[in-house]
mmCIF file with all atom_site columns, C-alpha atoms in Angstrom:
data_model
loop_
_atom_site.group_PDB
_atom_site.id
_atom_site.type_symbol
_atom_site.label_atom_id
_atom_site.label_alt_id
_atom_site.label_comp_id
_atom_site.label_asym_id
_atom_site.label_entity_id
_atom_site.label_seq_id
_atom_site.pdbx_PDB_ins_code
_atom_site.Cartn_x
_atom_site.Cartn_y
_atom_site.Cartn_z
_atom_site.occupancy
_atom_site.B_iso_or_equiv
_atom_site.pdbx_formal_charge
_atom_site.auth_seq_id
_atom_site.auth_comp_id
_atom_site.auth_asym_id
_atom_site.auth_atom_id
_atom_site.pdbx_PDB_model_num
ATOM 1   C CA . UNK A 1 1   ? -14.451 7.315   17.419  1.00 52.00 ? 1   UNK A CA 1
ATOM 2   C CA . UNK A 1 2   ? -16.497 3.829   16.122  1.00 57.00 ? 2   UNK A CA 1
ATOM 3   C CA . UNK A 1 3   ? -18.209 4.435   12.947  1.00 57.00 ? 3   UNK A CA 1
ATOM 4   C CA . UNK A 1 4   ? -22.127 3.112   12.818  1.00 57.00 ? 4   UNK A CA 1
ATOM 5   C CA . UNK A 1 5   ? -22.368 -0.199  10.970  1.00 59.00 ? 5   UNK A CA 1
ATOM 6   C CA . UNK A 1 6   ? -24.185 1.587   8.636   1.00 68.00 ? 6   UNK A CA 1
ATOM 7   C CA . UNK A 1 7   ? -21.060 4.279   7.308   1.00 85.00 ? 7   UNK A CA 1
ATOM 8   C CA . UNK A 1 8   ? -18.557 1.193   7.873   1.00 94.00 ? 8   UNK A CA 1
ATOM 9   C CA . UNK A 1 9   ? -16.570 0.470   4.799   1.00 97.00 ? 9   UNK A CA 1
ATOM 10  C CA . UNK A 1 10  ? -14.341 -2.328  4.019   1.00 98.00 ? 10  UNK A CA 1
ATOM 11  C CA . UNK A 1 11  ? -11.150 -1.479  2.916   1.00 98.00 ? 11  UNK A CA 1
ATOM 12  C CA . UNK A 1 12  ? -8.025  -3.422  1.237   1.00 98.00 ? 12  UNK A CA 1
ATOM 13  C CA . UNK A 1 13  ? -4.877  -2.657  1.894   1.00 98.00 ? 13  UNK A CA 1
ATOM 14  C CA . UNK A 1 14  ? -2.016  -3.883  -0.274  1.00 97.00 ? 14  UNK A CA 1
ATOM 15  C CA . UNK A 1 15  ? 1.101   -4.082  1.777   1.00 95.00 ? 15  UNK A CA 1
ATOM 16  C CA . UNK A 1 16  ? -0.556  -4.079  4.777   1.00 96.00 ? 16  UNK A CA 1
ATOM 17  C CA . UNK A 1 17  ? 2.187   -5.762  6.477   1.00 96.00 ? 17  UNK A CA 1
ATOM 18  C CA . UNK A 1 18  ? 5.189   -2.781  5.505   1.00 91.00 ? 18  UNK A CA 1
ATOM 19  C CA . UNK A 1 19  ? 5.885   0.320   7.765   1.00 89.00 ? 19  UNK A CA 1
ATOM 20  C CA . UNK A 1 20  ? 3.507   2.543   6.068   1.00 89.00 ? 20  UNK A CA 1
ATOM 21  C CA . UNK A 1 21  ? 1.011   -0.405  5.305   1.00 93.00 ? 21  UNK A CA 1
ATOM 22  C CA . UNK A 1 22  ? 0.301   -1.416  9.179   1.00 95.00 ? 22  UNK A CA 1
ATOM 23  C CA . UNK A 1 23  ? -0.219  2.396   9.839   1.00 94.00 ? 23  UNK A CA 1
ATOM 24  C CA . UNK A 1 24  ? -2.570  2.796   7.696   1.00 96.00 ? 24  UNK A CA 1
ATOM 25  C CA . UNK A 1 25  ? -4.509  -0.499  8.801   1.00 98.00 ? 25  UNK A CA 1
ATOM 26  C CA . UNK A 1 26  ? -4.121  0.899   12.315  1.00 97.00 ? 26  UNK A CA 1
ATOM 27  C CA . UNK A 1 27  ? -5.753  4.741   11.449  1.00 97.00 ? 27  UNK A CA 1
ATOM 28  C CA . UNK A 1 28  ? -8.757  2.792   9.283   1.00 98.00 ? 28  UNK A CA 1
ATOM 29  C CA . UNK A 1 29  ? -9.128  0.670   11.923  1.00 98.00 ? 29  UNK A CA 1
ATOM 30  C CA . UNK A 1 30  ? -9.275  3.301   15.021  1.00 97.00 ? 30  UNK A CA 1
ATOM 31  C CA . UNK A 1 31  ? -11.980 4.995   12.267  1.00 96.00 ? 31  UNK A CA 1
ATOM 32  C CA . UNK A 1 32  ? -14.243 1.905   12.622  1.00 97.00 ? 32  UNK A CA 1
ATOM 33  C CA . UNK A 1 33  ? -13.688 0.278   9.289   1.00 97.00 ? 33  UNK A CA 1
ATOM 34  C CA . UNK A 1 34  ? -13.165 -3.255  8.680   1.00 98.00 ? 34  UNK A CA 1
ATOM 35  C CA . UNK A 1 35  ? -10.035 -3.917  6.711   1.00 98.00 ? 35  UNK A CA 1
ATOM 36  C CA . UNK A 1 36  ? -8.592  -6.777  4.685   1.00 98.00 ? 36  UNK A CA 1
ATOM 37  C CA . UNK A 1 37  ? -4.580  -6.714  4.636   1.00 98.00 ? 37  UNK A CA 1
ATOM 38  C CA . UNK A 1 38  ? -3.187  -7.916  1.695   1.00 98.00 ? 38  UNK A CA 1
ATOM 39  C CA . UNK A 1 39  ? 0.877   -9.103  1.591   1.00 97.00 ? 39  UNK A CA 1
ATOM 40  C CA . UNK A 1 40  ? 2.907   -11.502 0.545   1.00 95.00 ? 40  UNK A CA 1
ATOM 41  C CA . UNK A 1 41  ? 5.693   -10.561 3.089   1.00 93.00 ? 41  UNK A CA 1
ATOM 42  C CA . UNK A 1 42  ? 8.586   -10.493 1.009   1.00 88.00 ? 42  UNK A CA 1
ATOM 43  C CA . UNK A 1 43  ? 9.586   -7.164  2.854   1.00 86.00 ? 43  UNK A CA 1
ATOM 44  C CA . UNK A 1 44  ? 6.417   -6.819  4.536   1.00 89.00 ? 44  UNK A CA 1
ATOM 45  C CA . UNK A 1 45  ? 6.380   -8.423  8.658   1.00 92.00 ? 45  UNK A CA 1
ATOM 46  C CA . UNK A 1 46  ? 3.918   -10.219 10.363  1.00 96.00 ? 46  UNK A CA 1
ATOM 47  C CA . UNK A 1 47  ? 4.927   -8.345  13.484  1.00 96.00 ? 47  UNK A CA 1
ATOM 48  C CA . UNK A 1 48  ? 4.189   -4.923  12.214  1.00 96.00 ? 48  UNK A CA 1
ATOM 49  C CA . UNK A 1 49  ? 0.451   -6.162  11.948  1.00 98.00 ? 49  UNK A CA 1
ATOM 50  C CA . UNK A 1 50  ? 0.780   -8.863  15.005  1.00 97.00 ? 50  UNK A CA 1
ATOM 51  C CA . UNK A 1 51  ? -1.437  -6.573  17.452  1.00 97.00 ? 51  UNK A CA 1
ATOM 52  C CA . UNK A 1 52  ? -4.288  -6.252  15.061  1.00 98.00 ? 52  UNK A CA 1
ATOM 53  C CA . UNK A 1 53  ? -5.143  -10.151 15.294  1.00 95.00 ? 53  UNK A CA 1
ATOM 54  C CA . UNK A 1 54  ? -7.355  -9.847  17.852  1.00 96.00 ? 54  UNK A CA 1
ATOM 55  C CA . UNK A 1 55  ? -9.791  -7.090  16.168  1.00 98.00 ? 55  UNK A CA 1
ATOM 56  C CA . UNK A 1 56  ? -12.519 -8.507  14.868  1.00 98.00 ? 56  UNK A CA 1
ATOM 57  C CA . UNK A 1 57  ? -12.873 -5.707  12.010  1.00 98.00 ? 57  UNK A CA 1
ATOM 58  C CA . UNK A 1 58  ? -9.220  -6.998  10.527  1.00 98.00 ? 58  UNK A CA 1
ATOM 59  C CA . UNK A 1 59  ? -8.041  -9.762  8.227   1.00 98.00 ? 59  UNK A CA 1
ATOM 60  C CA . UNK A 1 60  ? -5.164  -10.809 6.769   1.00 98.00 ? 60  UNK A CA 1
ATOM 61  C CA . UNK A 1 61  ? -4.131  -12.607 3.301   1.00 98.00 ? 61  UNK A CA 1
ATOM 62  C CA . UNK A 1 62  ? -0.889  -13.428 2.231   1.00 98.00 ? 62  UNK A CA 1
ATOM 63  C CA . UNK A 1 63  ? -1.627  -12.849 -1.225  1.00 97.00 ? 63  UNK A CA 1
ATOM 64  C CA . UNK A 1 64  ? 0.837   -11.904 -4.291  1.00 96.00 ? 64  UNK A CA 1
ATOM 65  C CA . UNK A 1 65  ? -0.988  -8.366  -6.337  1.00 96.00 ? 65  UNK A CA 1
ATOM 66  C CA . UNK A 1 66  ? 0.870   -10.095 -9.393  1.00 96.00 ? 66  UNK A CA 1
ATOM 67  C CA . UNK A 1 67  ? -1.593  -12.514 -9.126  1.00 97.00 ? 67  UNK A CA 1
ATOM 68  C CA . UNK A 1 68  ? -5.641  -11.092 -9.583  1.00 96.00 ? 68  UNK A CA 1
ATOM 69  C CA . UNK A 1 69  ? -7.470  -10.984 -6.484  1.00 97.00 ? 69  UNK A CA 1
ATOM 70  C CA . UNK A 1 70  ? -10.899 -11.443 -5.977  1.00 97.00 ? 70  UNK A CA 1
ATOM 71  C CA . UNK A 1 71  ? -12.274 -10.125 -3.056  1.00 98.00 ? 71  UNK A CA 1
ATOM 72  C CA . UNK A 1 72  ? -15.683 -7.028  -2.119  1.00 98.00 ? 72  UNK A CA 1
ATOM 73  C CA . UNK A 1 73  ? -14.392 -4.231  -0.847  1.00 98.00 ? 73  UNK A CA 1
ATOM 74  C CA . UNK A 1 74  ? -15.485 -0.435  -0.255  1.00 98.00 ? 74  UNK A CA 1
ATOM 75  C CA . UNK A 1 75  ? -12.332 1.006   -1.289  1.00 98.00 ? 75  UNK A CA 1
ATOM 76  C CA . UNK A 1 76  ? -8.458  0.078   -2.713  1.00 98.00 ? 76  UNK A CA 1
ATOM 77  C CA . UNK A 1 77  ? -5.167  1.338   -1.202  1.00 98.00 ? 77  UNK A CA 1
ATOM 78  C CA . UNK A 1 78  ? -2.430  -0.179  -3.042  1.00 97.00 ? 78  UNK A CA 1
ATOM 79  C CA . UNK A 1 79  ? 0.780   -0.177  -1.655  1.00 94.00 ? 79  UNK A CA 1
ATOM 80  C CA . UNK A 1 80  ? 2.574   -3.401  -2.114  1.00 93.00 ? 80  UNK A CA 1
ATOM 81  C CA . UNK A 1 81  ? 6.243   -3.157  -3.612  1.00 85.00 ? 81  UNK A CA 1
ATOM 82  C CA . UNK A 1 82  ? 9.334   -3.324  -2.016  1.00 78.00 ? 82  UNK A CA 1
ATOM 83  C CA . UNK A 1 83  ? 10.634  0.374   -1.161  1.00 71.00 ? 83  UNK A CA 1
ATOM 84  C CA . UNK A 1 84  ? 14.235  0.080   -0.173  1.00 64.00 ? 84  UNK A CA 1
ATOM 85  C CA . UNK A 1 85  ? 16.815  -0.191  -2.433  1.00 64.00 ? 85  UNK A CA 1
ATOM 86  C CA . UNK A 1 86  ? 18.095  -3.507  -1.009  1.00 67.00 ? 86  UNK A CA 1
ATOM 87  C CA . UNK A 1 87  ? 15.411  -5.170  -1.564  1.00 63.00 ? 87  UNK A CA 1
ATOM 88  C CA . UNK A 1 88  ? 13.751  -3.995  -5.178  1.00 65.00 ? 88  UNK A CA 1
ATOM 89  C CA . UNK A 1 89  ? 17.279  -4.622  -6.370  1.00 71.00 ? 89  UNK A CA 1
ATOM 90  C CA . UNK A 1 90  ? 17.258  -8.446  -5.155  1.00 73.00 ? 90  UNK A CA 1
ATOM 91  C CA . UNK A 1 91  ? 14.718  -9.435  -7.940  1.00 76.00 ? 91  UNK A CA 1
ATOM 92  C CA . UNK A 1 92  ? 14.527  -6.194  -10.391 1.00 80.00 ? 92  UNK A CA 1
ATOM 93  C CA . UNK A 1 93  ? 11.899  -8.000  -12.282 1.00 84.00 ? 93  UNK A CA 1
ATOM 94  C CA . UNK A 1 94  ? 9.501   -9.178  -9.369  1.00 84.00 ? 94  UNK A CA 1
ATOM 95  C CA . UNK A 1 95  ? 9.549   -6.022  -7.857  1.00 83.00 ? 95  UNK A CA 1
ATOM 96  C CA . UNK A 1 96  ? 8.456   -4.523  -11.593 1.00 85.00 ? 96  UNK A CA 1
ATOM 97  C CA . UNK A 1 97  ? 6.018   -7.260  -11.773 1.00 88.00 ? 97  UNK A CA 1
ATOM 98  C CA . UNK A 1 98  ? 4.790   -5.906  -8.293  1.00 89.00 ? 98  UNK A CA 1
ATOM 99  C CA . UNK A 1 99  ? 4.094   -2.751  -9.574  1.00 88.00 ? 99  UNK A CA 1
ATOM 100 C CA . UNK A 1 100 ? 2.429   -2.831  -12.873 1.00 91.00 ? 100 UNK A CA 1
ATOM 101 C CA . UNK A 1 101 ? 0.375   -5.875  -12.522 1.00 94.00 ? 101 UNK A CA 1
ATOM 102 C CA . UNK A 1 102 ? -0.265  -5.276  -8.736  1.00 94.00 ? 102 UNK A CA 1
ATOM 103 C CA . UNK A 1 103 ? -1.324  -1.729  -10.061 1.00 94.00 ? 103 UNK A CA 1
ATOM 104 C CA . UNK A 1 104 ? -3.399  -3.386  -12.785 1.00 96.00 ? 104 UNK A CA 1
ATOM 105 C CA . UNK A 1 105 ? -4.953  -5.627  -11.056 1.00 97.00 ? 105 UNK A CA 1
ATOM 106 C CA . UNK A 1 106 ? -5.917  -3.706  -8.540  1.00 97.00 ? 106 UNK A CA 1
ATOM 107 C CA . UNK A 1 107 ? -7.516  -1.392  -10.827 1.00 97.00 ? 107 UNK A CA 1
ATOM 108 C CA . UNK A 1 108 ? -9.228  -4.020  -12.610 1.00 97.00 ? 108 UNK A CA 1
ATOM 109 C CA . UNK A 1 109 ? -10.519 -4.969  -9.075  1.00 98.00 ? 109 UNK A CA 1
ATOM 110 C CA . UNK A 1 110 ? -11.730 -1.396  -8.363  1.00 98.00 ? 110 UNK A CA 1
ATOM 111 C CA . UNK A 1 111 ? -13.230 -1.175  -11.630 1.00 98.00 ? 111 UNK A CA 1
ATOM 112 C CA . UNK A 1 112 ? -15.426 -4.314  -11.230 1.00 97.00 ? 112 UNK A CA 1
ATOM 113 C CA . UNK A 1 113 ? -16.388 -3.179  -7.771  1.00 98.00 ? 113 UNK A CA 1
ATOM 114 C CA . UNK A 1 114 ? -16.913 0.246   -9.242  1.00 97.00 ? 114 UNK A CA 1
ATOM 115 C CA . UNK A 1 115 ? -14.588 1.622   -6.234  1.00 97.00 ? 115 UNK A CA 1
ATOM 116 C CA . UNK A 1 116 ? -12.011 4.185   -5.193  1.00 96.00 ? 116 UNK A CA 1
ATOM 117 C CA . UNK A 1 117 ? -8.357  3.474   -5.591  1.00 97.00 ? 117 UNK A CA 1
ATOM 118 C CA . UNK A 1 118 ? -5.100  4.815   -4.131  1.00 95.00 ? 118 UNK A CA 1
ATOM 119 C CA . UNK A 1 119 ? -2.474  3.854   -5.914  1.00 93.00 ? 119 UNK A CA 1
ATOM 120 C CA . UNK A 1 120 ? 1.190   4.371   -4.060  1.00 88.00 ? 120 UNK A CA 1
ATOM 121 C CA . UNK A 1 121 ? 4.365   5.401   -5.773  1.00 68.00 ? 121 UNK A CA 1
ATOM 122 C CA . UNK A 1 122 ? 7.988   4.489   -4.910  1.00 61.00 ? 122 UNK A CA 1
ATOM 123 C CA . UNK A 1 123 ? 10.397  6.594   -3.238  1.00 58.00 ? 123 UNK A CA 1
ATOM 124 C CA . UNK A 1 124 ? 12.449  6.374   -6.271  1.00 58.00 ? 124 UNK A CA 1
ATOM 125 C CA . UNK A 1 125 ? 10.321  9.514   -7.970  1.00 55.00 ? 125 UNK A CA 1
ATOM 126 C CA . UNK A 1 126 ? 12.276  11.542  -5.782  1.00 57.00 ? 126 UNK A CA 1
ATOM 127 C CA . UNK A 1 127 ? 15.617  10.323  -7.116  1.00 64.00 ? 127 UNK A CA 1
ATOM 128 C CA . UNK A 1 128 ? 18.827  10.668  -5.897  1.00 72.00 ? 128 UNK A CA 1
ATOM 129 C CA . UNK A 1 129 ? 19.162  12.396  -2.559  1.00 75.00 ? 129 UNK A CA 1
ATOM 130 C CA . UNK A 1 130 ? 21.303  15.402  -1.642  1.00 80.00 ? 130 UNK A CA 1
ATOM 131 C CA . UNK A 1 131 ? 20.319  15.216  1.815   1.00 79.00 ? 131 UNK A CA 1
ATOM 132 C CA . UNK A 1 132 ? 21.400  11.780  4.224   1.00 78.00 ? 132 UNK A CA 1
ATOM 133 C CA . UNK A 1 133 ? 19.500  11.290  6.758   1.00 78.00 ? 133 UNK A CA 1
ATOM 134 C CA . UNK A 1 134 ? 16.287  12.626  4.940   1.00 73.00 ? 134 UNK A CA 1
ATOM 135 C CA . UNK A 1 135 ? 14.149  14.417  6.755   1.00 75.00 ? 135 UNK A CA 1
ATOM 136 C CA . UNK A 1 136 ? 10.148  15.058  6.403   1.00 71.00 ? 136 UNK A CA 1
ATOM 137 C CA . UNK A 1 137 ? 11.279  18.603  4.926   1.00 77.00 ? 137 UNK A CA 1
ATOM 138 C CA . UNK A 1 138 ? 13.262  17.386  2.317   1.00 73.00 ? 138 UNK A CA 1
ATOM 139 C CA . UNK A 1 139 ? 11.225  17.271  -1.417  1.00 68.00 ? 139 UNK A CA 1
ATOM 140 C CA . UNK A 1 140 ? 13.836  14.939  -2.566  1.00 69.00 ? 140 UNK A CA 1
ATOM 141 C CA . UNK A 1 141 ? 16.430  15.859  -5.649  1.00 69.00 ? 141 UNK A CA 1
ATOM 142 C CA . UNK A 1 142 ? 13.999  15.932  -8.922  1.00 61.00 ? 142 UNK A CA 1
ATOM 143 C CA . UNK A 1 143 ? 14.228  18.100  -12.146 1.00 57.00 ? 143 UNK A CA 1
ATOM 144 C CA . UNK A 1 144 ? 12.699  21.648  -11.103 1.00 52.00 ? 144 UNK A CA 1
ATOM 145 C CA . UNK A 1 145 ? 9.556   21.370  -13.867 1.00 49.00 ? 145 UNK A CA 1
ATOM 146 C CA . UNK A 1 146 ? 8.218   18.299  -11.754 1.00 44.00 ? 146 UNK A CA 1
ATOM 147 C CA . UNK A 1 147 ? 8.003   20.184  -8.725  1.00 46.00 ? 147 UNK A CA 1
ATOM 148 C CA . UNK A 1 148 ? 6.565   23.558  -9.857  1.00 49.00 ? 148 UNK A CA 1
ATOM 149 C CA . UNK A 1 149 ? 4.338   22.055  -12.848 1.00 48.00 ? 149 UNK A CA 1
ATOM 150 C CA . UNK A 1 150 ? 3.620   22.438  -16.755 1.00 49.00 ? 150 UNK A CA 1
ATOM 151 C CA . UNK A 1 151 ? 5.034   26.117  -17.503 1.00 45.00 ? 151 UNK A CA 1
#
């Protein structure tokens, strides 16, 4: 269902162009927002994002988050950094950069725009799996207090 011009946000998505990233431009965009995806492609793909060209409601900007951005948007979903082991290990300290001064930026962004932000974690606060092939059940192999809370 279209949203009214009038309850139509725009929306930036960081890693926009990853598995997750493209979903989540496709769900804002079958809610009738505009969105602005944000990549720089090291692990993200064009093609995960190539059948949302045509929609006038999306954009796309190759764009490093270690770099400030300067755009309007309604709300911030930050998801850029590489999330398989393969690749975060290729360049260690790009794929740190990626995550504290994409997150800082972005919330320096949010916080001039006065807007919401989602900030996405790595797999890697699960640790270690127990479990190969994970599946959507699994929790992942953490210390016990992180998973029931402070005592």
């Amino acid at each position: 269902m279209a949203r009214a011009f009038d309850t139509r946000k725009r929306i930036l998505v960081t890693g926009g162009a990853g598995f997750v990233g493209s979903h989540l431009c496709d769900r804002l965009l079958a809610q009738g927002h505009e969105v602005l995806c944000v990549d720089n492609l090291f692990t993200g793909n064009k093609q995960n994002i190539d059948h949302l060209h045509g929609n006038p409601l999306f954009e796309f900007m190759r764009h490093d988050v270690t770099f400030p951005l300067y755009v309007e948007v309604d709300e911030i979903y930050n998801l850029a950094c590489p999330a398989s082991p393969v690749h975060y290990q290729h360049d260690p300290v790009q794929t740190t950069k990626t995550s504290v001064l994409g997150a800082i930026n972005m919330l320096g962004l949010a916080k001039r725009l006065k807007c919401k932000v989602l900030q996405a974690s790595t797999s890697e606060v699960y640790g270690d799996p127990l479990v190969r092939p994970q599946t959507e059940s699994y929790w992942g192999n953490v210390e016990q207090p992180y998973l029931t809370g402070p005592s």
